[in-house]
Tab-separated table of C-alpha atoms and ligand atoms in Angstrom:
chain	number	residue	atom	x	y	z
A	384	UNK	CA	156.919	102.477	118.666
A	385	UNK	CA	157.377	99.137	116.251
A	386	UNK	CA	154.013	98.299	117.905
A	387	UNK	CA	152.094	101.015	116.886
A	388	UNK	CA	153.255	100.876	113.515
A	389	UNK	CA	153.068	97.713	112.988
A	390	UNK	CA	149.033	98.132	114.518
A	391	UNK	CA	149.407	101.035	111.866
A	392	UNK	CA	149.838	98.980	108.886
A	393	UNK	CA	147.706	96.014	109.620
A	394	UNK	CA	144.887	98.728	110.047
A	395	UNK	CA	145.747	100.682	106.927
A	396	UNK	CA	146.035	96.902	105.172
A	397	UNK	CA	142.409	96.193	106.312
A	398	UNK	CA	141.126	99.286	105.121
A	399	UNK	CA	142.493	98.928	101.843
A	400	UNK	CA	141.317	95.197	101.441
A	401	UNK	CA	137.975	96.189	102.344
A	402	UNK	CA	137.360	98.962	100.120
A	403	UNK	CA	139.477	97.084	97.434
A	404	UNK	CA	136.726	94.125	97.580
A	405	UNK	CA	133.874	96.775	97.164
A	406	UNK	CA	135.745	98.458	94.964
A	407	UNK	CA	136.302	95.037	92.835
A	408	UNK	CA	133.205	93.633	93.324
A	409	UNK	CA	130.493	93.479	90.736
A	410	UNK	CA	126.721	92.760	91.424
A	411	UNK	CA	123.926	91.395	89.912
A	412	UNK	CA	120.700	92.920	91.025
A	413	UNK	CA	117.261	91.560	88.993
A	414	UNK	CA	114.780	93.880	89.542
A	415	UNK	CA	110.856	93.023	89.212
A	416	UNK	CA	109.943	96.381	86.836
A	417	UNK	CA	108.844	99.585	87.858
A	418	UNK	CA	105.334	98.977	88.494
A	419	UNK	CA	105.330	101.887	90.934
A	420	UNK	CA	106.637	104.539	92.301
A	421	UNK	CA	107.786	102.954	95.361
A	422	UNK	CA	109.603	100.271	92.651
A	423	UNK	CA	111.320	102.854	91.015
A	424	UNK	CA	112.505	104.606	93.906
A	425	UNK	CA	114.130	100.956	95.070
A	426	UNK	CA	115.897	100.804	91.732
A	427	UNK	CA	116.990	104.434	92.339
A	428	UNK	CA	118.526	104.287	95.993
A	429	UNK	CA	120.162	100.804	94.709
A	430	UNK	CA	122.061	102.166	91.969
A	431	UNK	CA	122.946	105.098	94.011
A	432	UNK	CA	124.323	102.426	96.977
A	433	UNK	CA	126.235	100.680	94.523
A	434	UNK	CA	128.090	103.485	93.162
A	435	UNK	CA	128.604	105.335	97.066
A	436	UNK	CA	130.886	101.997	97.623
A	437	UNK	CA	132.594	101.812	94.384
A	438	UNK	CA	130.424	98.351	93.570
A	439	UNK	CA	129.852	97.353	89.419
A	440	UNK	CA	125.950	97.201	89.176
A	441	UNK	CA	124.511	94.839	86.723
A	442	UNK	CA	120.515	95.557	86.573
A	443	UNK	CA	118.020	93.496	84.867
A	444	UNK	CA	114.733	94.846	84.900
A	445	UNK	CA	112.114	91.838	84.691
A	446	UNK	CA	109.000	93.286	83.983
A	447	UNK	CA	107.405	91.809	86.134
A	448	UNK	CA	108.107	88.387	84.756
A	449	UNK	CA	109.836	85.655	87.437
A	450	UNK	CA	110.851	83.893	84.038
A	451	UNK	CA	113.071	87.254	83.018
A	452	UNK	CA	114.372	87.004	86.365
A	453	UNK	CA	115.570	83.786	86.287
A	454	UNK	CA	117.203	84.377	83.265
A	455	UNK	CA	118.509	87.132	84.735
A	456	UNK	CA	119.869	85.574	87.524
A	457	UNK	CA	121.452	83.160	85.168
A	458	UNK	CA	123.027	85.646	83.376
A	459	UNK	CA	124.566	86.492	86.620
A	460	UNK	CA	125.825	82.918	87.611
A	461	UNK	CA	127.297	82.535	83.750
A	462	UNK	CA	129.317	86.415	84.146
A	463	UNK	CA	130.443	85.010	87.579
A	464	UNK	CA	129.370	88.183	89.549
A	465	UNK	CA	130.824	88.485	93.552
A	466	UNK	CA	126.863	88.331	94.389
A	467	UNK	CA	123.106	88.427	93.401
A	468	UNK	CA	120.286	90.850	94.990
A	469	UNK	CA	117.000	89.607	93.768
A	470	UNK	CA	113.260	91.506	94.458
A	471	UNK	CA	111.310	88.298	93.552
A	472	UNK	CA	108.376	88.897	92.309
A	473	UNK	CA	106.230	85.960	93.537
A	474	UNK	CA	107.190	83.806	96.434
A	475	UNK	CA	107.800	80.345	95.039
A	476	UNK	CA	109.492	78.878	92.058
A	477	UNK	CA	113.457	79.177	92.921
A	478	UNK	CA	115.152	76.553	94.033
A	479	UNK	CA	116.149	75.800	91.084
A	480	UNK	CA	118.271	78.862	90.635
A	481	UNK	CA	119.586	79.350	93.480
A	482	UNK	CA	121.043	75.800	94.123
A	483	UNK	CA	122.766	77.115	90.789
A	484	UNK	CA	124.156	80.041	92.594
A	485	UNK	CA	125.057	78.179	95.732
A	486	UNK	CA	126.861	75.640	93.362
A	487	UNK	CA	128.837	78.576	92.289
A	488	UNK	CA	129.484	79.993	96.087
A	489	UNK	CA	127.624	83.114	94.899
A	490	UNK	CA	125.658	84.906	97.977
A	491	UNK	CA	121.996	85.801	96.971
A	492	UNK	CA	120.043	88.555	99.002
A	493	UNK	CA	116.559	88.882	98.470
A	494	UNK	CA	115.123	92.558	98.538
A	495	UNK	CA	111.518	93.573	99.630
A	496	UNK	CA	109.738	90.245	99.230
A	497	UNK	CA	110.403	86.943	101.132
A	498	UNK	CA	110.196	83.782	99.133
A	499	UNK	CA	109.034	79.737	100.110
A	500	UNK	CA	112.486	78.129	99.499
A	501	UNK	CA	115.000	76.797	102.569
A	502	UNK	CA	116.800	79.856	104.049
A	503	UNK	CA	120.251	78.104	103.190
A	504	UNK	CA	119.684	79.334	99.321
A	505	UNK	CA	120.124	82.803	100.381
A	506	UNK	CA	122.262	84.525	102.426
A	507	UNK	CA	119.609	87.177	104.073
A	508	UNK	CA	116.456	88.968	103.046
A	509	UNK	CA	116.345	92.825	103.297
A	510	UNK	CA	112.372	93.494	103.560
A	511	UNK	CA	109.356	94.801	106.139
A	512	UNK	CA	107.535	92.635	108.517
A	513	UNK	CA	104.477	92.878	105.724
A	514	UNK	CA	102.106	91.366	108.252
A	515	UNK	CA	102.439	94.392	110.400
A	516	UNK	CA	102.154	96.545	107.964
A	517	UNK	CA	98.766	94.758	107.199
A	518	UNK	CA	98.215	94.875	110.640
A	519	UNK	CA	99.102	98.566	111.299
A	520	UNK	CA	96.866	99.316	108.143
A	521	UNK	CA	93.569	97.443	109.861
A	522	UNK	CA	94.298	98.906	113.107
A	523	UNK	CA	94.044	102.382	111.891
A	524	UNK	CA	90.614	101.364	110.300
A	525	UNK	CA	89.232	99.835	112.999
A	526	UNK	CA	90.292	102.550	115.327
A	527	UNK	CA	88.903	105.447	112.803
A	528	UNK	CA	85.801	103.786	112.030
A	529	UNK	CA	84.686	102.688	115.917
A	530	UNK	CA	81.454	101.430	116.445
A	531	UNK	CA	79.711	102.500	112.798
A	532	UNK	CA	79.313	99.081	110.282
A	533	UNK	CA	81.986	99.389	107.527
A	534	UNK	CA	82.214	97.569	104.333
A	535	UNK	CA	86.308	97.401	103.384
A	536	UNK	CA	87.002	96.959	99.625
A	537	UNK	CA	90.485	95.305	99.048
A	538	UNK	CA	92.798	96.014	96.391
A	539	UNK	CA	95.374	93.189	96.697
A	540	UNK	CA	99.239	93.498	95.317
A	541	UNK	CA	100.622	90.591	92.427
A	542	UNK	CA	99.072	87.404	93.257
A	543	UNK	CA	101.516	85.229	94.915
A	544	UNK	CA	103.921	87.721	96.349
A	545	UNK	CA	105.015	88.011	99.737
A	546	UNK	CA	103.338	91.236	100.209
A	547	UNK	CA	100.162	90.095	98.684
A	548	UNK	CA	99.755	87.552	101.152
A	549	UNK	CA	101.072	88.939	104.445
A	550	UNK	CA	99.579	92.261	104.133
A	551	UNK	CA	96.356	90.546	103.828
A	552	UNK	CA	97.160	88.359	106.573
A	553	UNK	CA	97.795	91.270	108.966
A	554	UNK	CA	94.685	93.498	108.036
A	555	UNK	CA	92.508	90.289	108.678
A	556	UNK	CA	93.820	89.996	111.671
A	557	UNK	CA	93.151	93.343	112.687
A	558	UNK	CA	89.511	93.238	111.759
A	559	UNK	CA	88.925	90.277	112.784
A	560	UNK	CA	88.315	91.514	116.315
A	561	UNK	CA	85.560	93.638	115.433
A	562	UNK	CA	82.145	92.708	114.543
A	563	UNK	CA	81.272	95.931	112.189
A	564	UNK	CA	84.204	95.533	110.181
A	565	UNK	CA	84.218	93.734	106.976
A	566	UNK	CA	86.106	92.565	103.836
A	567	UNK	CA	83.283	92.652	101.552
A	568	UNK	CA	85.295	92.687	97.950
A	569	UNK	CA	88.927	92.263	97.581
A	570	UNK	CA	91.504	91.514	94.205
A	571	UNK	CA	94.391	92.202	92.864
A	572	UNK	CA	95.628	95.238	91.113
A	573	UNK	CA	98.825	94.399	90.759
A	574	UNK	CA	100.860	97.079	92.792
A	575	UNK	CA	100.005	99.708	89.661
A	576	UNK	CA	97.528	102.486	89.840
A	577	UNK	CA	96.016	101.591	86.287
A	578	UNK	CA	94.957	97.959	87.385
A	579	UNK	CA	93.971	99.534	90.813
A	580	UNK	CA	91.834	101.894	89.233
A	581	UNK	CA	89.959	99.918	86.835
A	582	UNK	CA	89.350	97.306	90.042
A	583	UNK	CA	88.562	99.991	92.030
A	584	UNK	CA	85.877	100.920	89.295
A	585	UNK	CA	84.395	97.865	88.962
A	586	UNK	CA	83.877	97.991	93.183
A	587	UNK	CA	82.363	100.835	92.982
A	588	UNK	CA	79.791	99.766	90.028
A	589	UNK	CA	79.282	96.085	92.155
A	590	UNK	CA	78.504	97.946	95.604
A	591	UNK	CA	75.836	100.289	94.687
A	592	UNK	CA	77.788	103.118	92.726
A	593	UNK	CA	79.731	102.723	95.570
A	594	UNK	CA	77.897	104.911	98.554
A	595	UNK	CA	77.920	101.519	100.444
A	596	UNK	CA	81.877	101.094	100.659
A	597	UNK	CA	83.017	102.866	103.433
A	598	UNK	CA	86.988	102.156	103.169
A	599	UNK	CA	89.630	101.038	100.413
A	600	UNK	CA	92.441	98.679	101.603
A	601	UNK	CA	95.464	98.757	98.667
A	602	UNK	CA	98.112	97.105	99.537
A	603	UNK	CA	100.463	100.188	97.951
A	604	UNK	CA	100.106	103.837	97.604
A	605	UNK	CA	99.863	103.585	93.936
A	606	UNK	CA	96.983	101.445	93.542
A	607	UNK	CA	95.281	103.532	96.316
A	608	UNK	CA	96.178	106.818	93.723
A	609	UNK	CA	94.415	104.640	91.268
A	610	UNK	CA	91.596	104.165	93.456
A	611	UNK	CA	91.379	107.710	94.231
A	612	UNK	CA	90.665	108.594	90.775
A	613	UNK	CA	88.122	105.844	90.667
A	614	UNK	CA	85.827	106.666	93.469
A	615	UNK	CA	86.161	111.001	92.549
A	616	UNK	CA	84.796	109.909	88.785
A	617	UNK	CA	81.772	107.895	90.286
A	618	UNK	CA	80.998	111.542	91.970
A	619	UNK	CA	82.363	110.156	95.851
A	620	UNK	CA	84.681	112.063	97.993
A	621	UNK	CA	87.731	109.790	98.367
A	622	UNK	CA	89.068	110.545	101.969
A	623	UNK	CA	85.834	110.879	103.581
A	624	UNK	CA	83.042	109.166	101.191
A	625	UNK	CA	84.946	106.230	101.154
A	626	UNK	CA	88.383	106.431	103.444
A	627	UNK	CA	91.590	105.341	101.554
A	628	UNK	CA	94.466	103.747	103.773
A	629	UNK	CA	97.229	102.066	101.947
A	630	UNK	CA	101.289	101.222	102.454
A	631	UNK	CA	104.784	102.311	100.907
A	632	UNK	CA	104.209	106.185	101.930
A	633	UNK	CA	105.245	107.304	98.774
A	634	UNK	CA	105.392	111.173	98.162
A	635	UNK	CA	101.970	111.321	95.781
A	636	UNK	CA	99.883	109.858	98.647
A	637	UNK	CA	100.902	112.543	101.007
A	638	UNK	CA	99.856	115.328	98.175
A	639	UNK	CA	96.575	113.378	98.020
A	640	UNK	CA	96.080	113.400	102.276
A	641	UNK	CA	97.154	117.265	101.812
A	642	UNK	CA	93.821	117.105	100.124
A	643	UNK	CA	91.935	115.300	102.110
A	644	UNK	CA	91.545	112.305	99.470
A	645	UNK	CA	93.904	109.674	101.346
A	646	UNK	CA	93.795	109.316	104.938
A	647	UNK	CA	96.651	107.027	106.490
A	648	UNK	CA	99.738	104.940	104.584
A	649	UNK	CA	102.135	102.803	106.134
A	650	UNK	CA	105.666	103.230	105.636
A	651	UNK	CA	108.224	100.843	103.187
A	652	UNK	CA	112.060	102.259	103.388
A	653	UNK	CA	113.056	102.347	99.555
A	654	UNK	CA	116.635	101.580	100.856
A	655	UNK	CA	116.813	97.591	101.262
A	656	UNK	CA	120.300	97.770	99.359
A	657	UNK	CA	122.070	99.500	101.769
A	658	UNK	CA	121.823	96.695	104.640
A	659	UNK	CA	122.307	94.412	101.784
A	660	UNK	CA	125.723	95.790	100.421
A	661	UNK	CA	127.025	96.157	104.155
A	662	UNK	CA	125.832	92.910	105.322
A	663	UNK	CA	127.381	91.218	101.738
A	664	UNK	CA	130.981	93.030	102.700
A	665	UNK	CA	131.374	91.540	106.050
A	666	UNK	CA	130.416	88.512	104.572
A	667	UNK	CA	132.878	88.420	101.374
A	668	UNK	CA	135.785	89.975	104.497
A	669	UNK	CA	135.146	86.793	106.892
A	670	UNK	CA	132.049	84.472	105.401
A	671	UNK	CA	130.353	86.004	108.794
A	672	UNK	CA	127.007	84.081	107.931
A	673	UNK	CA	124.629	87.413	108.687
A	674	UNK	CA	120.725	86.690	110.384
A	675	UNK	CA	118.468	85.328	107.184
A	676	UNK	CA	116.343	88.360	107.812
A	677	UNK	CA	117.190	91.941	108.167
A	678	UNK	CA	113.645	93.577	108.995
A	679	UNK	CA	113.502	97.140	108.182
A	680	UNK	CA	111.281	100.042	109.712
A	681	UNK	CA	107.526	100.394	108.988
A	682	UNK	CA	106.036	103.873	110.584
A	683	UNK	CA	102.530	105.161	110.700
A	684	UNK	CA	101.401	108.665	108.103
A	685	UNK	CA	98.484	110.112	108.430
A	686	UNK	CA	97.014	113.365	107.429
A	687	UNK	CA	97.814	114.782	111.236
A	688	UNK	CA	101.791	114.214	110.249
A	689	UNK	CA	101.654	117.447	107.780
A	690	UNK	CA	101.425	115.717	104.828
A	691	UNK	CA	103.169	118.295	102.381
A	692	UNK	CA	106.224	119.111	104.386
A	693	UNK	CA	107.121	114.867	104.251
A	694	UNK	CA	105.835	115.314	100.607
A	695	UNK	CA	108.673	117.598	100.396
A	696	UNK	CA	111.161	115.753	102.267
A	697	UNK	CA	110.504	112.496	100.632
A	698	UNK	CA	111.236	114.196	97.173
A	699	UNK	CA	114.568	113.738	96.870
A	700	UNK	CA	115.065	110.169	98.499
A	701	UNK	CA	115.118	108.623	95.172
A	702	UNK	CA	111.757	109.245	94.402
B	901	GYE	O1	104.821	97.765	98.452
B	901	GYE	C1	104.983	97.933	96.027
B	901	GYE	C2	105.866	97.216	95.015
B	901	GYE	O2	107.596	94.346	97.243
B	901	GYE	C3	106.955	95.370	99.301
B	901	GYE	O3	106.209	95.969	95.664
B	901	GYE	C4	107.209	95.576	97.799
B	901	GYE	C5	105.986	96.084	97.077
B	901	GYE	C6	105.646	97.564	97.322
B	901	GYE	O4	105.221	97.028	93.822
B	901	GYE	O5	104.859	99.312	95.761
């Protein structure tokens, strides 16, 4: 009987300590902006994390600025926050910081985008395998398109981020083992459907008004939405004209393959907090050192997967 109650209480004890430290603990999260609607979905499901386990969000939005973040991250260090989640917006640029943090023992998790700096300034990164989603991307092409020659216009995300560079990487790859397939224009738009529209535009007005593109590569839905626009206002049938695959699967892509103007999107979870704040509490219980990368799920939509019924369901995940 004394056993069990004393295995009572040191269970009840734990319990309390645990959800005392979540309850107690206050984060710093610097956020890149809300250049789309994948972005602001992140922000969303983060906020919503924090509060499910009782954590103190601070949130710094950097629009799109790595300076504002690293002010913001200082901010952080100076307020003495239990931790730091950081989206960072290009991939180099932060040792400097972040030996600051370590200094002050205060755990960083990167969300979303990887960064060049020695895994021992962070304590894990939350975020796709980007190449594969690249890679997924240029396999759906190449399997759509078969034998027929296709010119592949390229709308690339922010210039020096992770997913820029990977997601390029992996659709290269892809095409690289045909001989009809081809990159034959590619920049950046920036993740935002303005910037991929105007790109898109000037594409279109490059290649012939455009009949000779036979596929748009964005790196996100929302550039592709831009592009959409783009290649319908030069007269083209988006979908079919010109065939739009793109990644985040955000819910206005799947209204646009409802319409046949989008054809396939890859899939980015919005939720990276949620590993983060679970793999920060077993680290704050008993400095359990978790892997330096926590990969999460990328899936495969295209218009077969009945685009307006995950519309629907993808409506209230934050978006
Ligand atoms: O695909 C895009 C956002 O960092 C992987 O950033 C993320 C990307 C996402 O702007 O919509």
């Amino acid at each position: 009987m004394r056993q069990a109650l004393a295995a009572l209480t040191a269970a009840l004890t734990l319990a309390l300590a645990s959800s005392v430290s979540a309850q107690s603990m206050t984060v710093g999260f610097s956020q890149i902006g809300s250049e789309s609607g994948w972005r602001a979905a992140e922000t969303t499901v983060t906020k919503q994390e924090a509060e499910k386990r009782g954590i103190a969000l601070k949130f710094a939005d950097a629009q799109q600025k790595q300076e504002n973040q690293i002010k913001a991250v200082r901010g952080f260090i100076a307020q003495g926050v239990d931790a730091i989640l950081i989206a960072p917006v290009v991939a180099t640029g932060w040792d400097a910081v972040l030996k600051e943090a370590k200094e002050e023992k205060i755990p960083v998790i990167l969300l979303d985008r990887q960064i060049d700096a020695p895994d021992s300034l962070y304590l894990t990164a939350v975020t796709s395998d980007q190449v594969h989603e690249g890679r997924v991307a240029g396999e759906w092409l190449v399997k759509d398109v078969g034998a027929k020659t296709c010119k592949v216009v390229e709308l690339q995300g922010t210039t020096g981020s992770s997913p820029a560079i990977n997601r390029k990487k992996g659709f290269e790859e892809a095409i690289a083992k045909t001989t009809n397939i081809k990159i034959v224009r590619s920049q950046t738009g920036d993740f935002t459907r303005t910037k991929g529209k105007e790109v898109m535009e000037s594409f279109i007005k490059a290649e012939g008004g455009g009949k000779d593109i036979c596929a748009v590569y964005a790196h996100n839905d929302d550039m592709a939405v831009g592009a959409i626009q783009a290649i319908k206002e030069a007269g083209l049938k988006p979908g079919s004209d010109i065939k739009v695959v793109s990644i985040d699967a955000v819910p206005d892509i799947f209204k646009a393959m409802a319409a046949g103007e989008a054809n396939a999107t890859v899939e980015l979870t919005p939720n990276m907090a949620g590993p983060a704040f679970e793999v920060l509490a077993a680290y704050l219980k008993d400095k359990k050192e978790p892997p330096k990368w926590i990969q999460t799920e990328s899936k495969l939509y295209t218009a077969k997967d009945d685009p307006m019924k995950v519309y629907e369901a993808k409506k209230g995940l934050g978006y």
